[in-house]
Amino acid sequence: MAEPRFDELIHAPHRLRICAMLSQAQGIEFGEILQRIELSKSALSKHLAQLVEAGYVAESSIVRSGYSRQLLALTPSGRAAYAGHRAALQRLMEEG
Amino acid sequence: METRDQGGRPTPEEARAALETANSEEEATRNRPVPAWYYPVLAVAVLALFLLNALDRPEGVLRGVAIGLTLAIALSVAVLVGRVSFRQTGYHGVRTRWGWVLGGAAIAAALAMTPVLLADSVGTWIWVPCGAVLAALIAGSGIAYQRRTGRG
């Protein structure tokens, strides 16, 4: 069980969703996240940039079906921060 | 769901809503949608395979037809499962709940092995209930999966 640690950056609704979906995979392509989260490309890019800047998400380029694609993945510190934030939410919920 | 973006901790209700959102997104990554027809077609194909085995030593043309159909359906099932399970998507290295996968495989193997082991002693009819149970389990799993993922 992770140490509860509330994270303001992750807690923003869209970033929480991004971290949650990334937590269950080694990586998800930008287009898939865009499709699920229903934001504009630029809005999603801004959220991702904040997560990248914090060191929570890593970007890389891959080629699939002949096309270059942007792959996003939680870094180890991102996984730890997300787990800690989940634990903090759990504790807040139980206190209520 | 909306919780405050900056400033202050969420209330217990907001924390619960945020956790539910996170759980839902995690589930949606683990369980990718499959075509709605996948499970019903798989169930029918498996049932057909078992029913073909229930034919008690067919002879002549019927034997050839039964063998040909069995091979064709078995190959189709393998291709179908392979294409749906291993198709390339934008998701890489999705976590698998191996407990569920292995549990399902064990039940399917038990239902397939039971008539293999018992057909000589009790009769080939044993293929029918085993096939019906396995097909029902596949169809039921499909309904549960579609309800859980809410897509497909």
CSV table of C-alpha atoms in Angstrom, one decimal:
chain,number,residue,atom,x,y,z
A,1,MET,CA,0.0,0.0,0.0
A,2,ALA,CA,1.4,3.4,-1.0
A,3,GLU,CA,2.0,6.2,1.5
A,4,PRO,CA,-0.9,8.6,1.2
A,5,ARG,CA,0.2,11.8,-0.5
A,6,PHE,CA,-2.2,14.2,-1.9
A,7,ASP,CA,-1.0,15.6,-5.2
A,8,GLU,CA,-2.5,18.8,-6.6
A,9,LEU,CA,-1.1,18.3,-10.0
A,10,ILE,CA,-2.6,14.8,-10.4
A,11,HIS,CA,-5.9,15.7,-8.7
A,12,ALA,CA,-7.2,17.9,-11.6
A,13,PRO,CA,-10.0,15.8,-13.2
A,14,HIS,CA,-8.5,15.3,-16.6
A,15,ARG,CA,-5.0,14.7,-15.3
A,16,LEU,CA,-6.4,12.2,-12.8
A,17,ARG,CA,-8.1,10.3,-15.6
A,18,ILE,CA,-4.9,10.4,-17.7
A,19,CYS,CA,-2.8,9.0,-14.8
A,20,ALA,CA,-5.5,6.4,-14.1
A,21,MET,CA,-5.6,5.1,-17.6
A,22,LEU,CA,-1.8,5.1,-17.9
A,23,SER,CA,-1.4,3.3,-14.6
A,24,GLN,CA,-2.8,0.0,-16.1
A,25,ALA,CA,-0.5,-0.1,-19.1
A,26,GLN,CA,3.1,0.3,-20.1
A,27,GLY,CA,2.1,3.0,-22.5
A,28,ILE,CA,-0.9,4.4,-24.4
A,29,GLU,CA,-0.8,6.3,-27.7
A,30,PHE,CA,-1.8,9.9,-27.8
A,31,GLY,CA,-4.7,9.2,-30.1
A,32,GLU,CA,-6.3,6.7,-27.8
A,33,ILE,CA,-6.1,9.0,-24.8
A,34,LEU,CA,-7.6,11.8,-27.0
A,35,GLN,CA,-10.4,9.5,-28.0
A,36,ARG,CA,-11.2,8.6,-24.4
A,37,ILE,CA,-10.8,11.9,-22.7
A,38,GLU,CA,-12.7,13.9,-25.3
A,39,LEU,CA,-10.6,17.1,-25.1
A,40,SER,CA,-9.2,19.1,-27.9
A,41,LYS,CA,-5.7,18.1,-29.0
A,42,SER,CA,-4.2,21.3,-27.6
A,43,ALA,CA,-6.0,21.0,-24.3
A,44,LEU,CA,-4.8,17.4,-23.9
A,45,SER,CA,-1.3,18.4,-24.9
A,46,LYS,CA,-1.3,21.0,-22.2
A,47,HIS,CA,-2.3,18.5,-19.5
A,48,LEU,CA,0.4,16.1,-20.8
A,49,ALA,CA,3.0,18.8,-20.8
A,50,GLN,CA,2.4,19.5,-17.2
A,51,LEU,CA,2.7,15.9,-16.3
A,52,VAL,CA,5.8,15.6,-18.4
A,53,GLU,CA,7.3,18.6,-16.8
A,54,ALA,CA,6.7,17.1,-13.3
A,55,GLY,CA,8.5,14.0,-14.4
A,56,TYR,CA,5.3,11.9,-14.1
A,57,VAL,CA,4.9,11.0,-17.7
A,58,ALA,CA,7.4,10.1,-20.4
A,59,GLU,CA,6.9,10.6,-24.1
A,60,SER,CA,8.4,8.6,-26.9
A,61,SER,CA,7.8,8.0,-30.6
A,62,ILE,CA,6.9,4.6,-32.0
A,63,VAL,CA,5.9,3.4,-35.4
A,64,ARG,CA,2.8,1.3,-35.7
A,65,SER,CA,1.1,0.2,-39.0
A,66,GLY,CA,3.6,2.5,-40.9
A,67,TYR,CA,2.7,5.6,-38.9
A,68,SER,CA,4.7,7.4,-36.3
A,69,ARG,CA,2.8,7.7,-33.1
A,70,GLN,CA,3.4,9.4,-29.7
A,71,LEU,CA,3.4,7.0,-26.8
A,72,LEU,CA,2.8,8.2,-23.3
A,73,ALA,CA,3.8,6.3,-20.2
A,74,LEU,CA,3.9,6.9,-16.5
A,75,THR,CA,7.4,7.1,-15.1
A,76,PRO,CA,8.3,5.3,-11.9
A,77,SER,CA,7.9,8.6,-10.0
A,78,GLY,CA,4.6,9.1,-11.8
A,79,ARG,CA,3.4,5.7,-10.7
A,80,ALA,CA,4.5,6.4,-7.2
A,81,ALA,CA,2.8,9.8,-7.2
A,82,TYR,CA,-0.4,8.3,-8.6
A,83,ALA,CA,-0.5,5.5,-6.1
A,84,GLY,CA,0.2,8.0,-3.2
A,85,HIS,CA,-2.6,10.2,-4.5
A,86,ARG,CA,-5.0,7.3,-4.7
A,87,ALA,CA,-4.1,6.4,-1.1
A,88,ALA,CA,-4.7,10.0,0.0
A,89,LEU,CA,-8.1,10.0,-1.7
A,90,GLN,CA,-9.0,6.8,0.0
A,91,ARG,CA,-8.0,8.2,3.4
A,92,LEU,CA,-10.0,11.4,2.8
A,93,MET,CA,-13.0,9.3,1.8
A,94,GLU,CA,-12.7,7.1,5.0
A,95,GLU,CA,-12.4,10.2,7.2
A,96,GLY,CA,-15.8,11.4,6.0
B,1,MET,CA,-17.1,14.7,-12.2
B,2,GLU,CA,-15.6,18.0,-11.2
B,3,THR,CA,-13.4,18.6,-8.3
B,4,ARG,CA,-11.5,21.7,-7.6
B,5,ASP,CA,-8.3,22.0,-9.7
B,6,GLN,CA,-6.2,24.0,-7.4
B,7,GLY,CA,-6.4,25.0,-3.7
B,8,GLY,CA,-7.6,22.9,-0.8
B,9,ARG,CA,-8.2,19.3,-0.2
B,10,PRO,CA,-11.3,17.7,-1.6
B,11,THR,CA,-14.3,16.8,0.6
B,12,PRO,CA,-14.9,13.1,1.4
B,13,GLU,CA,-17.6,13.2,-1.3
B,14,GLU,CA,-15.2,14.7,-3.8
B,15,ALA,CA,-12.6,12.2,-2.9
B,16,ARG,CA,-15.0,9.3,-3.4
B,17,ALA,CA,-16.1,10.7,-6.8
B,18,ALA,CA,-12.4,11.1,-7.8
B,19,LEU,CA,-11.6,7.5,-6.8
B,20,GLU,CA,-14.6,6.2,-8.7
B,21,THR,CA,-13.4,8.1,-11.8
B,22,ALA,CA,-9.9,6.7,-11.4
B,23,ASN,CA,-11.2,3.1,-10.9
B,24,SER,CA,-13.4,3.5,-14.0
B,25,GLU,CA,-10.5,4.7,-16.1
B,26,GLU,CA,-8.3,1.9,-14.9
B,27,GLU,CA,-10.9,-0.7,-15.7
B,28,ALA,CA,-11.4,0.8,-19.2
B,29,THR,CA,-7.7,0.4,-19.9
B,30,ARG,CA,-7.6,-3.2,-18.6
B,31,ASN,CA,-10.7,-4.2,-20.5
B,32,ARG,CA,-10.6,-3.0,-24.0
B,33,PRO,CA,-13.8,-3.3,-26.0
B,34,VAL,CA,-14.3,-6.3,-28.3
B,35,PRO,CA,-16.8,-6.5,-31.1
B,36,ALA,CA,-20.3,-7.2,-29.8
B,37,TRP,CA,-20.5,-10.3,-32.0
B,38,TYR,CA,-17.3,-11.9,-30.7
B,39,TYR,CA,-18.6,-13.8,-27.7
B,40,PRO,CA,-21.8,-15.1,-29.3
B,41,VAL,CA,-19.9,-16.3,-32.4
B,42,LEU,CA,-17.3,-18.0,-30.2
B,43,ALA,CA,-20.0,-19.7,-28.1
B,44,VAL,CA,-21.8,-21.0,-31.2
B,45,ALA,CA,-18.6,-22.2,-32.7
B,46,VAL,CA,-17.5,-24.0,-29.5
B,47,LEU,CA,-21.0,-25.6,-29.2
B,48,ALA,CA,-20.8,-26.8,-32.8
B,49,LEU,CA,-17.4,-28.4,-32.2
B,50,PHE,CA,-18.8,-30.3,-29.2
B,51,LEU,CA,-21.9,-31.4,-31.1
B,52,LEU,CA,-19.8,-32.7,-34.0
B,53,ASN,CA,-17.9,-34.8,-31.5
B,54,ALA,CA,-21.2,-36.1,-30.1
B,55,LEU,CA,-21.8,-37.9,-33.5
B,56,ASP,CA,-21.3,-41.5,-32.7
B,57,ARG,CA,-18.7,-42.8,-35.1
B,58,PRO,CA,-20.2,-41.4,-38.4
B,59,GLU,CA,-19.4,-43.4,-41.5
B,60,GLY,CA,-18.9,-42.7,-45.2
B,61,VAL,CA,-19.5,-39.2,-46.5
B,62,LEU,CA,-20.9,-38.0,-43.1
B,63,ARG,CA,-17.5,-38.9,-41.5
B,64,GLY,CA,-15.6,-36.8,-44.0
B,65,VAL,CA,-18.0,-33.9,-43.6
B,66,ALA,CA,-17.8,-34.1,-39.8
B,67,ILE,CA,-14.0,-34.1,-39.8
B,68,GLY,CA,-13.8,-31.3,-42.3
B,69,LEU,CA,-16.3,-29.2,-40.4
B,70,THR,CA,-14.5,-29.9,-37.1
B,71,LEU,CA,-11.1,-28.8,-38.6
B,72,ALA,CA,-12.7,-25.7,-40.2
B,73,ILE,CA,-14.4,-24.6,-37.0
B,74,ALA,CA,-11.4,-25.3,-34.8
B,75,LEU,CA,-9.2,-23.2,-37.2
B,76,SER,CA,-11.8,-20.4,-37.3
B,77,VAL,CA,-11.9,-20.3,-33.5
B,78,ALA,CA,-8.1,-20.1,-33.3
B,79,VAL,CA,-7.9,-17.3,-35.8
B,80,LEU,CA,-10.8,-15.4,-34.2
B,81,VAL,CA,-9.4,-15.6,-30.7
B,82,GLY,CA,-5.9,-14.8,-32.0
B,83,ARG,CA,-7.1,-11.7,-33.9
B,84,VAL,CA,-9.2,-10.3,-31.1
B,85,SER,CA,-6.7,-11.1,-28.3
B,86,PHE,CA,-3.5,-10.1,-30.1
B,87,ARG,CA,-4.6,-7.3,-32.4
B,88,GLN,CA,-2.4,-4.2,-32.4
B,89,THR,CA,-3.9,-1.2,-30.7
B,90,GLY,CA,-2.8,2.0,-29.2
B,91,TYR,CA,-2.4,0.2,-25.9
B,92,HIS,CA,0.9,-1.3,-25.0
B,93,GLY,CA,1.6,-3.7,-22.1
B,94,VAL,CA,-1.8,-3.6,-20.6
B,95,ARG,CA,-2.0,-5.3,-17.2
B,96,THR,CA,-3.6,-8.7,-17.4
B,97,ARG,CA,-5.6,-10.3,-14.6
B,98,TRP,CA,-4.0,-13.7,-14.9
B,99,GLY,CA,-6.1,-15.1,-12.2
B,100,TRP,CA,-9.2,-14.6,-14.3
B,101,VAL,CA,-7.6,-15.8,-17.5
B,102,LEU,CA,-6.1,-18.9,-16.0
B,103,GLY,CA,-9.3,-19.7,-14.1
B,104,GLY,CA,-11.3,-19.4,-17.3
B,105,ALA,CA,-8.8,-21.6,-19.2
B,106,ALA,CA,-8.9,-24.2,-16.5
B,107,ILE,CA,-12.7,-24.4,-16.6
B,108,ALA,CA,-12.7,-24.6,-20.4
B,109,ALA,CA,-10.0,-27.3,-20.3
B,110,ALA,CA,-12.0,-29.3,-17.7
B,111,LEU,CA,-15.2,-29.1,-19.8
B,112,ALA,CA,-13.2,-30.2,-22.9
B,113,MET,CA,-11.4,-33.1,-21.1
B,114,THR,CA,-14.5,-34.5,-19.4
B,115,PRO,CA,-16.1,-35.9,-22.5
B,116,VAL,CA,-12.7,-37.0,-23.9
B,117,LEU,CA,-12.2,-39.1,-20.8
B,118,LEU,CA,-15.8,-40.3,-20.3
B,119,ALA,CA,-17.2,-40.7,-23.8
B,120,ASP,CA,-16.0,-44.3,-24.1
B,121,SER,CA,-17.6,-45.4,-20.9
B,122,VAL,CA,-20.9,-43.3,-20.8
B,123,GLY,CA,-21.4,-42.6,-24.5
B,124,THR,CA,-20.7,-39.7,-26.8
B,125,TRP,CA,-23.8,-37.8,-25.6
B,126,ILE,CA,-21.6,-36.4,-22.8
B,127,TRP,CA,-20.2,-34.0,-25.4
B,128,VAL,CA,-23.6,-32.3,-25.6
B,129,PRO,CA,-24.0,-31.1,-22.0
B,130,CYS,CA,-20.3,-30.2,-21.7
B,131,GLY,CA,-20.6,-28.1,-24.9
B,132,ALA,CA,-23.8,-26.5,-23.8
B,133,VAL,CA,-22.3,-25.5,-20.4
B,134,LEU,CA,-19.1,-24.2,-22.0
B,135,ALA,CA,-21.0,-22.2,-24.7
B,136,ALA,CA,-23.3,-20.8,-21.9
B,137,LEU,CA,-20.3,-19.7,-19.9
B,138,ILE,CA,-18.7,-18.0,-22.9
B,139,ALA,CA,-21.9,-16.2,-23.8
B,140,GLY,CA,-22.5,-15.2,-20.2
B,141,SER,CA,-18.9,-13.9,-19.9
B,142,GLY,CA,-19.5,-11.9,-23.1
B,143,ILE,CA,-22.7,-10.3,-21.7
B,144,ALA,CA,-20.9,-9.5,-18.4
B,145,TYR,CA,-17.9,-8.1,-20.3
B,146,GLN,CA,-20.0,-5.9,-22.5
B,147,ARG,CA,-21.9,-4.6,-19.5
B,148,ARG,CA,-18.7,-3.8,-17.6
B,149,THR,CA,-17.0,-2.0,-20.5
B,150,GLY,CA,-20.2,-0.4,-21.7
B,151,ARG,CA,-18.9,-0.4,-25.2
B,152,GLY,CA,-18.4,-2.6,-28.2
